[in-house]
Tab-separated table of C-alpha atoms in Angstrom:
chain	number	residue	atom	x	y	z
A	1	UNK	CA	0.000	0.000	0.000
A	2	UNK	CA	1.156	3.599	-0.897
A	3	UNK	CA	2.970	5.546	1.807
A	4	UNK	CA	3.285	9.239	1.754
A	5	UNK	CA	6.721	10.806	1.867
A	6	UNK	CA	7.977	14.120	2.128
A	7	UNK	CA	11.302	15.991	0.981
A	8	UNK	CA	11.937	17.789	3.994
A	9	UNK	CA	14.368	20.068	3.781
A	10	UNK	CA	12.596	21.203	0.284
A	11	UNK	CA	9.810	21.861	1.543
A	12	UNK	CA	11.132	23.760	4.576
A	13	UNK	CA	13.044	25.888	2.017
A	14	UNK	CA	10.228	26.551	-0.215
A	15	UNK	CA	7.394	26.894	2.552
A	16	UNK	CA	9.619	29.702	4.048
A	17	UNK	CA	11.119	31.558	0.824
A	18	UNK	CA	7.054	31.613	-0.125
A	19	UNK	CA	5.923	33.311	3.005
A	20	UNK	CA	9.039	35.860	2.167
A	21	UNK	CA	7.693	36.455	-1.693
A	22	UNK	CA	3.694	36.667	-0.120
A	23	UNK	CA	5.279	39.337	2.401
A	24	UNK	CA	6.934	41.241	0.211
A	25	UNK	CA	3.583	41.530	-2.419
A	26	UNK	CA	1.609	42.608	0.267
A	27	UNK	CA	3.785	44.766	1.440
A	28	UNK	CA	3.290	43.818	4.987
A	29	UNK	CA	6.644	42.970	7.415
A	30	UNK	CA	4.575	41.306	10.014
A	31	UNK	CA	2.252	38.201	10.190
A	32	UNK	CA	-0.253	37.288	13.323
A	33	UNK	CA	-1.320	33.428	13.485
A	34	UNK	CA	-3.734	31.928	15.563
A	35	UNK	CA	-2.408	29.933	17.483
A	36	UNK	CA	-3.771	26.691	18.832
A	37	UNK	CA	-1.481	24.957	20.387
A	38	UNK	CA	-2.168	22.014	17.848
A	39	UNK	CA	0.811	20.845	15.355
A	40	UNK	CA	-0.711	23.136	11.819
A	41	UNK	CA	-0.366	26.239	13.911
A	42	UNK	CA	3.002	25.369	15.455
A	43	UNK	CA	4.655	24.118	12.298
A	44	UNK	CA	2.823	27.675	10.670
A	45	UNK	CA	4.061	29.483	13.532
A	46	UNK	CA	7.581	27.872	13.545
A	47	UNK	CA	7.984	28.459	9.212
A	48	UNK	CA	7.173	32.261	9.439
A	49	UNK	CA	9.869	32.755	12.456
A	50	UNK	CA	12.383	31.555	9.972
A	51	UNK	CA	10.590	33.428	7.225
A	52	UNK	CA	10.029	36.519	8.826
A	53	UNK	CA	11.772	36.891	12.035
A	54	UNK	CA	10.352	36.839	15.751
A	55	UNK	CA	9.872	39.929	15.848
A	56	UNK	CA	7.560	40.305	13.306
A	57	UNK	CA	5.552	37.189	13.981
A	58	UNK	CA	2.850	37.405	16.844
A	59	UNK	CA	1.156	34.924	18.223
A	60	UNK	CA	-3.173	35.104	18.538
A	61	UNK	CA	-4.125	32.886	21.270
A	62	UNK	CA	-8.156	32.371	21.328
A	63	UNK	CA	-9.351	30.000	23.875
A	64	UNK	CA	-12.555	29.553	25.022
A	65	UNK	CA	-13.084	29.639	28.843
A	66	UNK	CA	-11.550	26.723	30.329
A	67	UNK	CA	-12.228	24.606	26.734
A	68	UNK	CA	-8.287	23.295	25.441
A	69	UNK	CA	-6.683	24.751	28.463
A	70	UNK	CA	-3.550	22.791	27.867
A	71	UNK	CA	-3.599	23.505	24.414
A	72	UNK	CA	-3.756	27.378	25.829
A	73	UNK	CA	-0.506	26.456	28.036
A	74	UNK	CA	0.978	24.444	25.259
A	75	UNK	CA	0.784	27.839	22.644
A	76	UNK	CA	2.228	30.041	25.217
A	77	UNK	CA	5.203	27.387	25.802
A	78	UNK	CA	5.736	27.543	21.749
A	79	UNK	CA	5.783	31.486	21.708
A	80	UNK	CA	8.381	31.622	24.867
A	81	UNK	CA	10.499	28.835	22.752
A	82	UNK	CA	10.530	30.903	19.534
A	83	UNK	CA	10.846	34.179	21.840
A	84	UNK	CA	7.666	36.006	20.083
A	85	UNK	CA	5.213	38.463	20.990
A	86	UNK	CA	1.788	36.672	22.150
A	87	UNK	CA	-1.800	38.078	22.788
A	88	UNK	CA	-4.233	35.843	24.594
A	89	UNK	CA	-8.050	37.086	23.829
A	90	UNK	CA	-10.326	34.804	25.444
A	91	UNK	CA	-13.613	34.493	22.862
A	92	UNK	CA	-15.710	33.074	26.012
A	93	UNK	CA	-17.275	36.839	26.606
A	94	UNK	CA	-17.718	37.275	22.758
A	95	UNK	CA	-19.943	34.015	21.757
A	96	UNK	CA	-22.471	33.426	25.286
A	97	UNK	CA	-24.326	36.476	24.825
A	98	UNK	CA	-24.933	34.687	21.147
A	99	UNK	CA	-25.695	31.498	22.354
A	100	UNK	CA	-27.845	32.415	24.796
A	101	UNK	CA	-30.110	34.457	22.252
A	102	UNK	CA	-29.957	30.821	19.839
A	103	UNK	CA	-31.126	27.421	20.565
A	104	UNK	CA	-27.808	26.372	19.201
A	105	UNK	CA	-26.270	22.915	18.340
A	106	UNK	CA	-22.485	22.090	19.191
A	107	UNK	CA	-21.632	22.286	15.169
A	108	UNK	CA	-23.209	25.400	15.240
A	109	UNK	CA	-21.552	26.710	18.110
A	110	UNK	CA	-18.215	25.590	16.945
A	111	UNK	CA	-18.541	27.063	13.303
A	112	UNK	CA	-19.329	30.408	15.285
A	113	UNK	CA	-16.371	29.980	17.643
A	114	UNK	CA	-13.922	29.734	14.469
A	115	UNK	CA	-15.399	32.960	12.751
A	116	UNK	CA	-14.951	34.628	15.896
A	117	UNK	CA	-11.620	33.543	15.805
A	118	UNK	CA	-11.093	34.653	12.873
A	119	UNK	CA	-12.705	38.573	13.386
A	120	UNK	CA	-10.554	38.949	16.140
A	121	UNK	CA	-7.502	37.704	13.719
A	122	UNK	CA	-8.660	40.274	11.053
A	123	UNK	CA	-8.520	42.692	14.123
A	124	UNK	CA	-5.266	42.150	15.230
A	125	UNK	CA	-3.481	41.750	11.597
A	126	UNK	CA	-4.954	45.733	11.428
A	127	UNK	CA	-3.776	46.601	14.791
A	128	UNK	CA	-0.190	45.355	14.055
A	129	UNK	CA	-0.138	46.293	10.343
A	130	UNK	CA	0.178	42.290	9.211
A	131	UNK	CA	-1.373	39.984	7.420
A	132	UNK	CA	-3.028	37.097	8.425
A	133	UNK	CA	-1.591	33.311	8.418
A	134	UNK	CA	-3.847	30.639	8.121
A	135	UNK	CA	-3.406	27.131	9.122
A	136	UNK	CA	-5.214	25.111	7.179
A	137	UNK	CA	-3.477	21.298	5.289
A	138	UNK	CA	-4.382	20.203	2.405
A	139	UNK	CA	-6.143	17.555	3.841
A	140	UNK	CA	-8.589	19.806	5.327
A	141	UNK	CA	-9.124	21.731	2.421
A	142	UNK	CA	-9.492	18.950	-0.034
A	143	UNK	CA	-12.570	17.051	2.029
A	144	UNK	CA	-14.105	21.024	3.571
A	145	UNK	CA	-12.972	19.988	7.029
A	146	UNK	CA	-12.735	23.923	7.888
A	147	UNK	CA	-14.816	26.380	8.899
A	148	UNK	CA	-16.356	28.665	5.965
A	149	UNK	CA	-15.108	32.115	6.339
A	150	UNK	CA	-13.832	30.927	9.506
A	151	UNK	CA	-10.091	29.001	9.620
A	152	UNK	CA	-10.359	29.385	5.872
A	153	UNK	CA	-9.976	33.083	5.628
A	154	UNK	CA	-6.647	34.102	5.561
A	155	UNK	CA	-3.990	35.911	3.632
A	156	UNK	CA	-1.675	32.947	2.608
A	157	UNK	CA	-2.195	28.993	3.753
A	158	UNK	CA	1.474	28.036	3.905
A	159	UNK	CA	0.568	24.383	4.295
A	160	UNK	CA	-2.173	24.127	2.086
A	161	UNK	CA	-0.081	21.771	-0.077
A	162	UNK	CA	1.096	19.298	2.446
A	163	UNK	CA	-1.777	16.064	3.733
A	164	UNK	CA	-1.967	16.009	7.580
A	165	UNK	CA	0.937	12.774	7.616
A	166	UNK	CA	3.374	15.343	5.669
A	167	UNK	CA	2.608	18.267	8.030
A	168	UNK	CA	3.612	15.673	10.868
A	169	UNK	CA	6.859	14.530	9.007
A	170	UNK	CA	7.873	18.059	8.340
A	171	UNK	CA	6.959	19.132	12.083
A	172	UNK	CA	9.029	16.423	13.502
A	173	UNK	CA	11.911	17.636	11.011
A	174	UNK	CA	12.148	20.938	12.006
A	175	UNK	CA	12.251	19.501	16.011
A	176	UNK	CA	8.849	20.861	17.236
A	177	UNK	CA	8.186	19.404	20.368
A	178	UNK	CA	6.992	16.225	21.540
A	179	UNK	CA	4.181	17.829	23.778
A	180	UNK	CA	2.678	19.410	20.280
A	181	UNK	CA	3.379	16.453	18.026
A	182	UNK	CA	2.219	13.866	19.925
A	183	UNK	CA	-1.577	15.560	20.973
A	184	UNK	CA	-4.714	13.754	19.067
A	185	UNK	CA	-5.745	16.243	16.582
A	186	UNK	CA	-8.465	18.633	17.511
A	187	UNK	CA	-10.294	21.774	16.742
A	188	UNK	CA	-11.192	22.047	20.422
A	189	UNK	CA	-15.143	22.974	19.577
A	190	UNK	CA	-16.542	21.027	22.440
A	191	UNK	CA	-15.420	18.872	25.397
A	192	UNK	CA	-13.819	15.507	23.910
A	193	UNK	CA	-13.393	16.596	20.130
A	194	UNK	CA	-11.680	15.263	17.446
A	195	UNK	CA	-10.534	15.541	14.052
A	196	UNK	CA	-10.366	11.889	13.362
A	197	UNK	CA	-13.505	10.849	15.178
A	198	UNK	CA	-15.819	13.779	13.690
A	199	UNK	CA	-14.616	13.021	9.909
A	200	UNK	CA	-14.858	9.245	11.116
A	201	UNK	CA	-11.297	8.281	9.241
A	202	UNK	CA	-7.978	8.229	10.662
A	203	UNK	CA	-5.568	11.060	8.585
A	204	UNK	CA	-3.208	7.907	7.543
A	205	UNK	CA	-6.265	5.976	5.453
A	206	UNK	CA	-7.794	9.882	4.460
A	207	UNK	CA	-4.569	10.973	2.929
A	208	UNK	CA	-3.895	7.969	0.976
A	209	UNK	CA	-7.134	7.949	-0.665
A	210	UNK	CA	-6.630	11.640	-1.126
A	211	UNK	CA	-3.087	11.552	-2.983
A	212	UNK	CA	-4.070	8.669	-4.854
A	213	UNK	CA	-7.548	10.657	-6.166
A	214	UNK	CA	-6.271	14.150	-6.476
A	215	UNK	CA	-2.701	14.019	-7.091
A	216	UNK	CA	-2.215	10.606	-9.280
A	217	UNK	CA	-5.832	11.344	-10.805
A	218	UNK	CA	-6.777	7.567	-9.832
A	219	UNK	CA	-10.600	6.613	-10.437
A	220	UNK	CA	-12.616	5.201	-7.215
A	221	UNK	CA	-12.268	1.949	-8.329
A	222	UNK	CA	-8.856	2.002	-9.009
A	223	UNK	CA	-8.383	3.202	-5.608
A	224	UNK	CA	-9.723	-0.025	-4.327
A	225	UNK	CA	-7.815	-1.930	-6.365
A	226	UNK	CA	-4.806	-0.196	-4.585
A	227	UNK	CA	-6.087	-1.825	-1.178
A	228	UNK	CA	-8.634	0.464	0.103
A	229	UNK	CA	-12.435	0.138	1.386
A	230	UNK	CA	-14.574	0.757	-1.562
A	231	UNK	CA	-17.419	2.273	1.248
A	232	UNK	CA	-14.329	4.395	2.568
A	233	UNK	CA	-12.940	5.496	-1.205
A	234	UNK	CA	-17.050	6.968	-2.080
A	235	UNK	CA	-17.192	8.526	1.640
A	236	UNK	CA	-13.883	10.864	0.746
A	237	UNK	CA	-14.744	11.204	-2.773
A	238	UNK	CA	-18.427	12.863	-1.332
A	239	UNK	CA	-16.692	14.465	0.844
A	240	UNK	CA	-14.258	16.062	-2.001
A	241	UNK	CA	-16.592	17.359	-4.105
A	242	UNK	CA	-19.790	18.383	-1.241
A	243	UNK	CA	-17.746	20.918	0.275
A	244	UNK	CA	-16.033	22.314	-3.754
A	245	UNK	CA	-18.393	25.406	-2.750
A	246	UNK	CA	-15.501	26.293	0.173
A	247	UNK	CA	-12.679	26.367	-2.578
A	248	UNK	CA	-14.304	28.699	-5.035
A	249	UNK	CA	-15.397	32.026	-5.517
A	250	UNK	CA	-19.291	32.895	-4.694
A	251	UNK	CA	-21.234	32.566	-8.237
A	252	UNK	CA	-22.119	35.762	-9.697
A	253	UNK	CA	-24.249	36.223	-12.736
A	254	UNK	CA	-22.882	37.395	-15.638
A	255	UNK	CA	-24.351	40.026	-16.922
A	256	UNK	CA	-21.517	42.326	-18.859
A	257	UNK	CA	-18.897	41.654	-21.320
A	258	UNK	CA	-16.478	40.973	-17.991
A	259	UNK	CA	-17.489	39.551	-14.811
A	260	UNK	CA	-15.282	38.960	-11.655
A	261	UNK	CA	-14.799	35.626	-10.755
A	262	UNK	CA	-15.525	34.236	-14.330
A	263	UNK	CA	-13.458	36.325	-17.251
A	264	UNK	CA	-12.074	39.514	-15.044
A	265	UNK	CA	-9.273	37.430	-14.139
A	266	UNK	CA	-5.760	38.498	-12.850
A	267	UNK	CA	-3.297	36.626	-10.314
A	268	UNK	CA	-3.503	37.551	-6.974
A	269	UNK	CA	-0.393	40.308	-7.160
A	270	UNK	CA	-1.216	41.627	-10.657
A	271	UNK	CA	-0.200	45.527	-11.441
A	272	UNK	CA	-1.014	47.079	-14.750
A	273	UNK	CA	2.113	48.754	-16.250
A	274	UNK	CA	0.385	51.817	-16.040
A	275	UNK	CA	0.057	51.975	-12.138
């Protein structure tokens, strides 16, 4: 069966000269990441240190009461390591007035938890004059396992082209500690979370079936030809393509001879000659 590899010291190189280039286009110095205390925000967090500098990387810390209080702990710990600035903004006060006006369920709750998250982000990347960092793998993206407008919205996703096992192998390259690497992953939405239970696949068997479809372009049934469950194989592919809506641009009608989105197209950095 297919194993996922990873050249390391590549993609350290390239992660890090990339958040330089993004930088410079935006024309930003400094960067604020929220950080989680969980191994995409550390191995974000450590990338744009050696990218950026510590001084211009600070580090958003948004728990939630007494939700993920180790993880809380654990952040701090990674910002006193890298020797950064921190801000700890506790989103407890911001949601319960919210929830207490809705009959709310926990996916509900947790969706607005990551938005709020992600205001108070927007906030801070004003207050410091920086852009914003997401966190987000690939493996995430690919199957929607992110909030919309929530950990999705970001200025630059420096790991959004490395699966959940290559974010590990690159973490454990660049010597991020055991006490981050080792944690079950977990949004921290409710009490008893996690990544691998809510999805209902273990990251190993998701990013297999993942690299196989998306990168090698392998049909479903190929896929289980390879080794894999063909009830497994469907459940990502549905996954894949329900949640193509959070990759793309909100539809727009067109109407005129150009129309954002569809024919108004430019790359993200493009400048007219005559600007």
């Amino acid at each position: 069966m297919i194993e996922l590899t990873l050249n390391k010291e590549f993609a350290r190189k390239y992660i890090v000269e990339f958040i330089r280039e993004e930088s410079e286009k935006i024309g930003l110095k400094k960067t604020v990441i929220g950080l989680s205390g969980g191994i995409d925000s550390t191995l974000s967090f450590y990338l744009s240190v050696e990218a950026l500098g510590n001084e211009n990387v600070i580090g958003i810390i948004m728990p939630y009461g007494e939700l993920g209080e180790k993880s809380k702990l654990d952040a701090i710990k990674i910002t006193e390591i890298l020797n950064t600035e921190r801000e700890i903004i506790d989103i407890k006060a911001m949601c319960d007035p919210y929830f207490e006006m809705e009959d709310m369920d926990r996916a509900r709750k947790g969706n607005f938890m990551a938005r709020t998250r992600m205001a108070v982000l927007f906030d801070k990347s004003k207050k410091y004059s920086a852009f914003v960092t997401g966190t987000s793998n690939k493996s995430e993206i690919l199957v929607g396992y992110t909030t919309w407008y929530g950990d999705m919205a970001s200025s630059i996703l420096p790991l959004g082209d490395l699966y959940k096992t290559q974010v590990r192998i690159l973490a454990r390259y660049l010597g991020i500690p055991d006490f981050i690497l080792n944690k079950i992953p977990s949004a921290e939405l409710w009490e008893g979370q996690s990544d691998e239970g809510e999805m209902g696949i273990t990251y190993d068997e998701l990013d297999k079936i993942l690299y196989l479809l998306v990168d090698l372009r392998k049909k479903p049934d190929e896929i289980v030809r390879e080794g894999f469950d063909k009830t497994r194989v469907n459940k990502v592919l549905k996954m894949v393509f329900n949640s193509h809506f959070k990759r793309k641009f909100p539809p727009i009608p067109k109407i005129s001879s150009r129309t954002v989105g569809i024919d108004f197209l430019y790359f993200r950095d493009y400048r007219p000659p005559y600007l």
